[in-house]
């Protein structure tokens, strides 16, 4: 039997410093005063994950305690019996808000096999994005995968010479617009242009191999190698062509439906997400499930049992499984972020 737990409104949780500039659009979206910290470009949402090399940075705090510890103390209450039976006391999900104050460097994330073998880590980092805002004047594009197969020696040469222009020219450039979605499998090299605000779902790890460090003020060669030698670290990069078929499957857009599944089928074994478009007079019922709700536009409310929480754009709510069925109403858009299915 699950514990009686309540949904909770989450404050910002911005690890700092990170190795690239950004974050001001997160403050605007979350309705917070400018902090002046340009090295806090991410907001970790309902996080049980630390930044790489840290013991506490990145962890979400709820009522004075780390969410990680609360879940470990009551895994069934937070995550549900089926999830715990398959995954244990691990949500298997990290969500972020991310804002690029400068172009984000070309990088890739290890898959689970590489992470376990080379890093002793339990998971890799497949991720997906929902674009919330894109500054067209700043160059609102993403670069995703190589257009052709890249030989190992070519990738090594690019890394050794820090040939940023060649790396970007070899990748698929994708124009970004609000409402676009992108699925980024582990290993696939990618970069994001300046002025983009996005919601990211990912496997719960902070692991990146950074291919491009020279143009960035706070990056050194060794910073993006995860403590590995370059030859080993670069083996995590998917050098295969990310051709038109794969690109078409990875890139999508929000539909106009009141409730729509986000991201392609291949993403569902890593995380799940729904886009909910609420209208006045219609109540959306959500079954009991651990999830993170991000209000991306409008205003409304979240109700459970005999309680109710007012919501508006920029709010982020952690909903434990033990809260039972919840109900959304109002005139707003909400993204529901969920772990992979335990079935």
mmCIF file of C-alpha atoms in Angstrom:
data_model
loop_
_atom_site.group_PDB
_atom_site.id
_atom_site.type_symbol
_atom_site.label_atom_id
_atom_site.label_comp_id
_atom_site.label_asym_id
_atom_site.label_seq_id
_atom_site.Cartn_x
_atom_site.Cartn_y
_atom_site.Cartn_z
ATOM 1 C CA UNK A 1 0.000 0.000 0.000
ATOM 2 C CA UNK A 2 1.448 3.363 -1.003
ATOM 3 C CA UNK A 3 1.993 6.215 1.391
ATOM 4 C CA UNK A 4 -0.260 9.272 1.277
ATOM 5 C CA UNK A 5 1.956 11.791 -0.454
ATOM 6 C CA UNK A 6 1.206 15.222 -1.876
ATOM 7 C CA UNK A 7 2.245 16.892 -5.114
ATOM 8 C CA UNK A 8 4.837 19.574 -4.406
ATOM 9 C CA UNK A 9 5.740 22.761 -6.243
ATOM 10 C CA UNK A 10 9.480 22.743 -6.925
ATOM 11 C CA UNK A 11 11.742 25.810 -6.679
ATOM 12 C CA UNK A 12 14.653 26.332 -9.056
ATOM 13 C CA UNK A 13 17.629 24.029 -8.586
ATOM 14 C CA UNK A 14 20.503 25.401 -10.678
ATOM 15 C CA UNK A 15 23.894 23.721 -10.274
ATOM 16 C CA UNK A 16 26.778 26.121 -10.736
ATOM 17 C CA UNK A 17 29.200 26.628 -12.240
ATOM 18 C CA UNK A 18 28.522 24.767 -15.475
ATOM 19 C CA UNK A 19 30.983 24.986 -18.387
ATOM 20 C CA UNK A 20 28.866 27.186 -20.656
ATOM 21 C CA UNK A 21 26.913 30.426 -20.284
ATOM 22 C CA UNK A 22 23.154 30.753 -19.999
ATOM 23 C CA UNK A 23 20.224 30.624 -17.628
ATOM 24 C CA UNK A 24 18.604 34.061 -17.914
ATOM 25 C CA UNK A 25 15.660 32.633 -19.885
ATOM 26 C CA UNK A 26 15.112 30.038 -17.153
ATOM 27 C CA UNK A 27 14.737 32.875 -14.640
ATOM 28 C CA UNK A 28 12.202 34.571 -16.904
ATOM 29 C CA UNK A 29 10.267 31.357 -17.524
ATOM 30 C CA UNK A 30 10.230 30.521 -13.805
ATOM 31 C CA UNK A 31 9.191 34.098 -12.920
ATOM 32 C CA UNK A 32 12.291 34.734 -10.827
ATOM 33 C CA UNK A 33 14.371 37.891 -10.506
ATOM 34 C CA UNK A 34 17.617 37.926 -12.503
ATOM 35 C CA UNK A 35 20.472 36.431 -10.507
ATOM 36 C CA UNK A 36 23.310 37.801 -12.592
ATOM 37 C CA UNK A 37 24.922 34.346 -12.650
ATOM 38 C CA UNK A 38 25.657 33.547 -16.287
ATOM 39 C CA UNK A 39 27.193 30.157 -15.447
ATOM 40 C CA UNK A 40 23.968 28.494 -14.246
ATOM 41 C CA UNK A 41 22.325 27.480 -17.553
ATOM 42 C CA UNK A 42 20.384 24.479 -16.216
ATOM 43 C CA UNK A 43 17.581 23.842 -13.723
ATOM 44 C CA UNK A 44 17.558 20.233 -12.467
ATOM 45 C CA UNK A 45 13.920 19.220 -11.879
ATOM 46 C CA UNK A 46 12.999 16.577 -9.263
ATOM 47 C CA UNK A 47 16.619 15.451 -9.427
ATOM 48 C CA UNK A 48 18.126 12.488 -7.615
ATOM 49 C CA UNK A 49 21.282 12.954 -9.707
ATOM 50 C CA UNK A 50 24.451 14.891 -8.883
ATOM 51 C CA UNK A 51 26.639 16.684 -11.382
ATOM 52 C CA UNK A 52 29.669 14.674 -12.512
ATOM 53 C CA UNK A 53 32.266 14.498 -9.745
ATOM 54 C CA UNK A 54 30.020 16.032 -7.068
ATOM 55 C CA UNK A 55 28.399 14.416 -4.032
ATOM 56 C CA UNK A 56 25.456 16.819 -3.628
ATOM 57 C CA UNK A 57 25.412 19.450 -6.418
ATOM 58 C CA UNK A 58 22.310 18.966 -8.550
ATOM 59 C CA UNK A 59 20.152 17.146 -5.994
ATOM 60 C CA UNK A 60 16.619 18.471 -5.466
ATOM 61 C CA UNK A 61 15.675 19.414 -1.904
ATOM 62 C CA UNK A 62 12.092 18.943 -0.666
ATOM 63 C CA UNK A 63 11.158 20.184 2.824
ATOM 64 C CA UNK A 64 14.808 20.362 3.836
ATOM 65 C CA UNK A 65 15.711 16.844 2.660
ATOM 66 C CA UNK A 66 17.193 15.514 -0.541
ATOM 67 C CA UNK A 67 14.502 14.035 -2.763
ATOM 68 C CA UNK A 68 16.867 11.100 -3.306
ATOM 69 C CA UNK A 69 16.728 10.291 0.416
ATOM 70 C CA UNK A 70 12.960 10.705 0.603
ATOM 71 C CA UNK A 71 12.508 8.224 -2.233
ATOM 72 C CA UNK A 72 14.932 5.746 -0.690
ATOM 73 C CA UNK A 73 12.924 5.937 2.564
ATOM 74 C CA UNK A 74 9.586 5.351 0.802
ATOM 75 C CA UNK A 75 10.194 4.023 -2.717
ATOM 76 C CA UNK A 76 6.732 2.541 -3.211
ATOM 77 C CA UNK A 77 5.044 5.728 -2.041
ATOM 78 C CA UNK A 78 6.979 7.840 -4.510
ATOM 79 C CA UNK A 79 7.426 5.451 -7.418
ATOM 80 C CA UNK A 80 4.778 2.720 -7.136
ATOM 81 C CA UNK A 81 5.116 -1.033 -6.666
ATOM 82 C CA UNK A 82 5.618 -1.937 -10.328
ATOM 83 C CA UNK A 83 8.385 0.610 -10.825
ATOM 84 C CA UNK A 84 10.204 -0.460 -7.649
ATOM 85 C CA UNK A 85 9.940 -4.134 -8.594
ATOM 86 C CA UNK A 86 11.755 -3.438 -11.864
ATOM 87 C CA UNK A 87 14.012 -0.470 -11.157
ATOM 88 C CA UNK A 88 14.354 -0.279 -7.373
ATOM 89 C CA UNK A 89 14.344 3.077 -5.567
ATOM 90 C CA UNK A 90 15.545 4.983 -8.629
ATOM 91 C CA UNK A 91 13.141 7.165 -10.639
ATOM 92 C CA UNK A 92 15.158 6.372 -13.799
ATOM 93 C CA UNK A 93 14.552 9.951 -14.950
ATOM 94 C CA UNK A 94 16.178 13.357 -14.840
ATOM 95 C CA UNK A 95 14.398 16.426 -16.208
ATOM 96 C CA UNK A 96 16.016 19.806 -16.821
ATOM 97 C CA UNK A 97 15.335 23.248 -18.085
ATOM 98 C CA UNK A 98 18.292 24.388 -20.173
ATOM 99 C CA UNK A 99 19.052 27.793 -21.680
ATOM 100 C CA UNK A 100 22.004 28.491 -23.941
ATOM 101 C CA UNK A 101 23.538 31.929 -23.434
ATOM 102 C CA UNK A 102 26.144 30.924 -26.019
ATOM 103 C CA UNK A 103 26.334 28.091 -28.523
ATOM 104 C CA UNK A 104 26.669 24.818 -26.664
ATOM 105 C CA UNK A 105 29.798 22.870 -27.619
ATOM 106 C CA UNK A 106 29.761 19.729 -29.764
ATOM 107 C CA UNK A 107 29.538 16.762 -27.419
ATOM 108 C CA UNK A 108 28.134 13.257 -26.996
ATOM 109 C CA UNK A 109 26.941 11.123 -24.113
ATOM 110 C CA UNK A 110 27.969 7.531 -23.367
ATOM 111 C CA UNK A 111 25.433 4.752 -23.721
ATOM 112 C CA UNK A 112 24.756 2.344 -20.851
ATOM 113 C CA UNK A 113 27.237 -0.280 -22.058
ATOM 114 C CA UNK A 114 30.095 2.227 -22.298
ATOM 115 C CA UNK A 115 29.134 3.843 -18.986
ATOM 116 C CA UNK A 116 29.162 0.536 -17.146
ATOM 117 C CA UNK A 117 32.342 -0.764 -18.772
ATOM 118 C CA UNK A 118 34.504 2.364 -18.673
ATOM 119 C CA UNK A 119 33.029 4.423 -15.834
ATOM 120 C CA UNK A 120 31.345 1.956 -13.501
ATOM 121 C CA UNK A 121 28.168 4.016 -13.913
ATOM 122 C CA UNK A 122 24.730 2.357 -13.907
ATOM 123 C CA UNK A 123 23.327 4.189 -16.904
ATOM 124 C CA UNK A 124 24.232 6.160 -19.973
ATOM 125 C CA UNK A 125 22.553 9.335 -21.156
ATOM 126 C CA UNK A 126 19.991 9.204 -23.906
ATOM 127 C CA UNK A 127 17.969 12.435 -23.918
ATOM 128 C CA UNK A 128 15.171 14.322 -25.663
ATOM 129 C CA UNK A 129 14.150 17.973 -25.872
ATOM 130 C CA UNK A 130 11.013 20.072 -26.089
ATOM 131 C CA UNK A 131 11.882 23.536 -27.423
ATOM 132 C CA UNK A 132 10.169 26.198 -25.311
ATOM 133 C CA UNK A 133 11.715 29.304 -26.888
ATOM 134 C CA UNK A 134 14.264 30.054 -29.602
ATOM 135 C CA UNK A 135 15.893 33.401 -30.329
ATOM 136 C CA UNK A 136 16.058 33.554 -34.121
ATOM 137 C CA UNK A 137 18.399 36.553 -34.013
ATOM 138 C CA UNK A 138 20.965 34.502 -32.068
ATOM 139 C CA UNK A 139 21.015 31.478 -34.388
ATOM 140 C CA UNK A 140 18.380 29.068 -33.127
ATOM 141 C CA UNK A 141 19.641 25.781 -34.531
ATOM 142 C CA UNK A 142 20.742 22.424 -33.262
ATOM 143 C CA UNK A 143 23.331 20.129 -34.795
ATOM 144 C CA UNK A 144 22.490 16.445 -34.554
ATOM 145 C CA UNK A 145 24.612 13.528 -35.770
ATOM 146 C CA UNK A 146 27.041 13.285 -38.660
ATOM 147 C CA UNK A 147 25.690 13.456 -42.209
ATOM 148 C CA UNK A 148 28.149 10.740 -43.313
ATOM 149 C CA UNK A 149 30.183 8.042 -41.585
ATOM 150 C CA UNK A 150 33.232 9.582 -39.897
ATOM 151 C CA UNK A 151 36.417 7.477 -39.675
ATOM 152 C CA UNK A 152 37.962 7.148 -36.233
ATOM 153 C CA UNK A 153 41.131 8.922 -37.311
ATOM 154 C CA UNK A 154 39.105 11.872 -38.656
ATOM 155 C CA UNK A 155 37.269 12.325 -35.356
ATOM 156 C CA UNK A 156 40.585 12.122 -33.487
ATOM 157 C CA UNK A 157 42.073 14.737 -35.810
ATOM 158 C CA UNK A 158 39.156 17.103 -35.264
ATOM 159 C CA UNK A 159 39.513 16.699 -31.509
ATOM 160 C CA UNK A 160 43.295 17.140 -31.521
ATOM 161 C CA UNK A 161 43.204 20.237 -33.759
ATOM 162 C CA UNK A 162 39.948 21.585 -32.288
ATOM 163 C CA UNK A 163 38.519 22.147 -35.758
ATOM 164 C CA UNK A 164 35.084 23.430 -34.699
ATOM 165 C CA UNK A 165 34.135 24.514 -38.207
ATOM 166 C CA UNK A 166 34.794 21.062 -39.639
ATOM 167 C CA UNK A 167 32.841 19.312 -36.881
ATOM 168 C CA UNK A 168 29.778 21.511 -37.310
ATOM 169 C CA UNK A 169 29.963 21.311 -41.114
ATOM 170 C CA UNK A 170 29.901 17.506 -40.878
ATOM 171 C CA UNK A 171 26.669 17.497 -38.835
ATOM 172 C CA UNK A 172 22.965 17.851 -39.610
ATOM 173 C CA UNK A 173 21.821 21.392 -38.810
ATOM 174 C CA UNK A 174 18.200 21.612 -37.641
ATOM 175 C CA UNK A 175 16.344 24.919 -37.314
ATOM 176 C CA UNK A 176 14.600 25.191 -33.965
ATOM 177 C CA UNK A 177 11.179 26.667 -33.281
ATOM 178 C CA UNK A 178 9.002 26.660 -30.134
ATOM 179 C CA UNK A 179 7.131 23.373 -29.974
ATOM 180 C CA UNK A 180 9.787 21.336 -31.795
ATOM 181 C CA UNK A 181 10.874 18.050 -30.228
ATOM 182 C CA UNK A 182 14.180 16.223 -30.728
ATOM 183 C CA UNK A 183 15.258 12.755 -29.626
ATOM 184 C CA UNK A 184 19.019 12.392 -29.056
ATOM 185 C CA UNK A 185 20.194 8.803 -28.534
ATOM 186 C CA UNK A 186 23.320 8.224 -26.459
ATOM 187 C CA UNK A 187 26.477 8.472 -28.532
ATOM 188 C CA UNK A 188 25.054 10.836 -31.154
ATOM 189 C CA UNK A 189 27.125 14.051 -31.289
ATOM 190 C CA UNK A 190 25.124 17.238 -30.925
ATOM 191 C CA UNK A 191 25.284 20.959 -30.211
ATOM 192 C CA UNK A 192 22.700 23.691 -29.580
ATOM 193 C CA UNK A 193 22.751 27.266 -30.833
ATOM 194 C CA UNK A 194 22.654 30.359 -28.656
ATOM 195 C CA UNK A 195 19.357 31.642 -27.248
ATOM 196 C CA UNK A 196 17.458 28.359 -26.939
ATOM 197 C CA UNK A 197 15.305 27.445 -23.932
ATOM 198 C CA UNK A 198 14.313 23.799 -23.757
ATOM 199 C CA UNK A 199 12.862 21.155 -21.474
ATOM 200 C CA UNK A 200 15.050 18.052 -21.440
ATOM 201 C CA UNK A 201 14.208 14.512 -20.393
ATOM 202 C CA UNK A 202 17.131 12.138 -19.991
ATOM 203 C CA UNK A 203 18.492 9.046 -18.392
ATOM 204 C CA UNK A 204 19.639 9.916 -14.858
ATOM 205 C CA UNK A 205 23.326 10.675 -15.437
ATOM 206 C CA UNK A 206 25.562 13.719 -15.912
ATOM 207 C CA UNK A 207 28.038 12.221 -18.378
ATOM 208 C CA UNK A 208 29.390 14.102 -21.414
ATOM 209 C CA UNK A 209 32.367 13.653 -23.705
ATOM 210 C CA UNK A 210 33.103 17.148 -25.007
ATOM 211 C CA UNK A 211 34.622 17.186 -28.482
ATOM 212 C CA UNK A 212 34.994 20.953 -28.741
ATOM 213 C CA UNK A 213 36.632 22.787 -25.855
ATOM 214 C CA UNK A 214 39.054 25.390 -27.273
ATOM 215 C CA UNK A 215 36.492 28.175 -28.018
ATOM 216 C CA UNK A 216 34.984 27.990 -24.533
ATOM 217 C CA UNK A 217 36.341 30.047 -21.671
ATOM 218 C CA UNK A 218 35.919 27.525 -18.873
ATOM 219 C CA UNK A 219 36.815 24.329 -20.686
ATOM 220 C CA UNK A 220 40.145 22.566 -20.875
ATOM 221 C CA UNK A 221 41.005 19.470 -22.891
ATOM 222 C CA UNK A 222 40.690 17.138 -19.906
ATOM 223 C CA UNK A 223 37.370 18.557 -18.694
ATOM 224 C CA UNK A 224 35.290 16.675 -21.231
ATOM 225 C CA UNK A 225 36.969 13.250 -21.075
ATOM 226 C CA UNK A 226 35.265 11.867 -17.926
ATOM 227 C CA UNK A 227 38.674 10.984 -16.498
ATOM 228 C CA UNK A 228 39.454 8.719 -19.464
ATOM 229 C CA UNK A 229 42.247 8.892 -22.019
ATOM 230 C CA UNK A 230 41.148 10.589 -25.271
ATOM 231 C CA UNK A 231 41.132 7.418 -27.375
ATOM 232 C CA UNK A 232 38.850 5.651 -24.906
ATOM 233 C CA UNK A 233 36.555 8.635 -24.371
ATOM 234 C CA UNK A 234 36.079 9.208 -28.110
ATOM 235 C CA UNK A 235 34.938 5.619 -28.552
ATOM 236 C CA UNK A 236 31.619 6.606 -26.970
ATOM 237 C CA UNK A 237 30.835 8.803 -30.009
ATOM 238 C CA UNK A 238 28.507 7.350 -32.631
ATOM 239 C CA UNK A 239 30.458 7.990 -35.842
ATOM 240 C CA UNK A 240 27.812 6.441 -38.099
ATOM 241 C CA UNK A 241 25.814 8.608 -40.483
ATOM 242 C CA UNK A 242 22.689 10.032 -38.877
ATOM 243 C CA UNK A 243 20.904 9.923 -42.200
ATOM 244 C CA UNK A 244 17.591 11.398 -43.384
ATOM 245 C CA UNK A 245 15.464 8.525 -42.040
ATOM 246 C CA UNK A 246 16.980 8.684 -38.554
ATOM 247 C CA UNK A 247 16.789 12.474 -38.568
ATOM 248 C CA UNK A 248 13.131 12.461 -39.618
ATOM 249 C CA UNK A 249 12.325 10.032 -36.803
ATOM 250 C CA UNK A 250 14.235 12.100 -34.227
ATOM 251 C CA UNK A 251 12.734 15.508 -35.026
ATOM 252 C CA UNK A 252 9.054 16.286 -34.433
ATOM 253 C CA UNK A 253 6.671 18.977 -33.246
ATOM 254 C CA UNK A 254 3.904 19.353 -30.703
ATOM 255 C CA UNK A 255 0.509 18.479 -32.127
ATOM 256 C CA UNK A 256 -2.702 20.411 -31.591
ATOM 257 C CA UNK A 257 -4.355 17.504 -29.795
ATOM 258 C CA UNK A 258 -5.474 17.848 -26.204
ATOM 259 C CA UNK A 259 -3.242 14.944 -25.160
ATOM 260 C CA UNK A 260 -0.356 13.671 -27.265
ATOM 261 C CA UNK A 261 2.624 11.359 -26.742
ATOM 262 C CA UNK A 262 5.983 13.022 -27.349
ATOM 263 C CA UNK A 263 9.102 11.495 -28.886
ATOM 264 C CA UNK A 264 9.434 8.408 -31.109
ATOM 265 C CA UNK A 265 8.880 4.821 -30.037
ATOM 266 C CA UNK A 266 12.620 4.258 -29.513
ATOM 267 C CA UNK A 267 12.555 6.826 -26.700
ATOM 268 C CA UNK A 268 9.883 5.075 -24.659
ATOM 269 C CA UNK A 269 12.288 2.577 -23.075
ATOM 270 C CA UNK A 270 14.236 5.517 -21.606
ATOM 271 C CA UNK A 271 11.489 7.983 -20.605
ATOM 272 C CA UNK A 272 7.999 9.052 -21.620
ATOM 273 C CA UNK A 273 6.326 12.406 -22.049
ATOM 274 C CA UNK A 274 2.875 13.732 -22.865
ATOM 275 C CA UNK A 275 1.824 17.163 -24.052
ATOM 276 C CA UNK A 276 -1.461 18.243 -22.477
ATOM 277 C CA UNK A 277 -3.461 21.160 -23.876
ATOM 278 C CA UNK A 278 -6.121 22.151 -21.321
ATOM 279 C CA UNK A 279 -9.179 24.276 -22.069
ATOM 280 C CA UNK A 280 -11.633 25.866 -19.641
ATOM 281 C CA UNK A 281 -14.448 23.526 -18.690
ATOM 282 C CA UNK A 282 -12.536 20.321 -19.459
ATOM 283 C CA UNK A 283 -10.753 18.383 -16.712
ATOM 284 C CA UNK A 284 -7.858 16.058 -17.586
ATOM 285 C CA UNK A 285 -7.521 13.016 -15.297
ATOM 286 C CA UNK A 286 -4.045 11.560 -14.817
ATOM 287 C CA UNK A 287 -3.657 8.109 -13.273
ATOM 288 C CA UNK A 288 -1.441 7.526 -10.239
ATOM 289 C CA UNK A 289 2.151 7.726 -11.447
ATOM 290 C CA UNK A 290 5.413 9.364 -10.472
ATOM 291 C CA UNK A 291 5.829 12.293 -12.847
ATOM 292 C CA UNK A 292 7.093 15.839 -13.244
ATOM 293 C CA UNK A 293 4.602 18.380 -14.586
ATOM 294 C CA UNK A 294 5.981 21.474 -16.322
ATOM 295 C CA UNK A 295 3.482 24.238 -17.101
ATOM 296 C CA UNK A 296 4.700 25.761 -20.356
ATOM 297 C CA UNK A 297 1.873 28.261 -21.013
ATOM 298 C CA UNK A 298 -1.319 29.629 -19.473
ATOM 299 C CA UNK A 299 -2.760 29.012 -16.020
ATOM 300 C CA UNK A 300 -4.992 26.532 -14.240
ATOM 301 C CA UNK A 301 -4.897 24.134 -11.325
ATOM 302 C CA UNK A 302 -3.911 20.654 -10.191
ATOM 303 C CA UNK A 303 -6.351 18.828 -7.898
ATOM 304 C CA UNK A 304 -5.978 15.617 -5.890
ATOM 305 C CA UNK A 305 -8.228 14.100 -3.268
ATOM 306 C CA UNK A 306 -9.686 17.182 -1.545
ATOM 307 C CA UNK A 307 -6.827 19.579 -2.256
ATOM 308 C CA UNK A 308 -5.929 21.887 -5.118
ATOM 309 C CA UNK A 309 -2.842 23.800 -6.277
ATOM 310 C CA UNK A 310 -3.013 26.885 -8.511
ATOM 311 C CA UNK A 311 -0.597 26.775 -11.442
ATOM 312 C CA UNK A 312 0.775 29.146 -14.058
ATOM 313 C CA UNK A 313 3.427 29.096 -16.755
ATOM 314 C CA UNK A 314 6.865 28.291 -15.342
ATOM 315 C CA UNK A 315 5.618 26.150 -12.471
ATOM 316 C CA UNK A 316 7.128 22.701 -11.979
ATOM 317 C CA UNK A 317 5.312 20.089 -9.874
ATOM 318 C CA UNK A 318 6.575 16.760 -8.582
ATOM 319 C CA UNK A 319 3.704 14.276 -8.402
ATOM 320 C CA UNK A 320 4.460 11.144 -6.345
ATOM 321 C CA UNK A 321 2.696 7.896 -7.205
ATOM 322 C CA UNK A 322 1.157 7.916 -3.731
ATOM 323 C CA UNK A 323 -0.787 11.094 -4.494
ATOM 324 C CA UNK A 324 -3.176 8.904 -6.497
ATOM 325 C CA UNK A 325 -5.120 10.179 -9.473
ATOM 326 C CA UNK A 326 -4.702 13.905 -10.090
ATOM 327 C CA UNK A 327 -6.800 16.282 -12.196
ATOM 328 C CA UNK A 328 -5.687 19.220 -14.324
ATOM 329 C CA UNK A 329 -8.007 22.021 -15.353
ATOM 330 C CA UNK A 330 -7.798 25.553 -16.709
ATOM 331 C CA UNK A 331 -6.444 27.081 -19.897
ATOM 332 C CA UNK A 332 -2.822 25.960 -20.069
ATOM 333 C CA UNK A 333 -0.265 23.718 -21.677
ATOM 334 C CA UNK A 334 1.527 21.141 -19.542
ATOM 335 C CA UNK A 335 4.267 18.631 -20.319
ATOM 336 C CA UNK A 336 4.032 15.472 -18.235
ATOM 337 C CA UNK A 337 7.462 13.839 -17.847
ATOM 338 C CA UNK A 338 7.553 10.192 -16.758
ATOM 339 C CA UNK A 339 10.047 7.350 -16.264
ATOM 340 C CA UNK A 340 10.083 4.407 -18.651
ATOM 341 C CA UNK A 341 7.257 1.910 -18.310
ATOM 342 C CA UNK A 342 7.806 -0.817 -15.729
ATOM 343 C CA UNK A 343 5.602 -3.266 -17.643
#
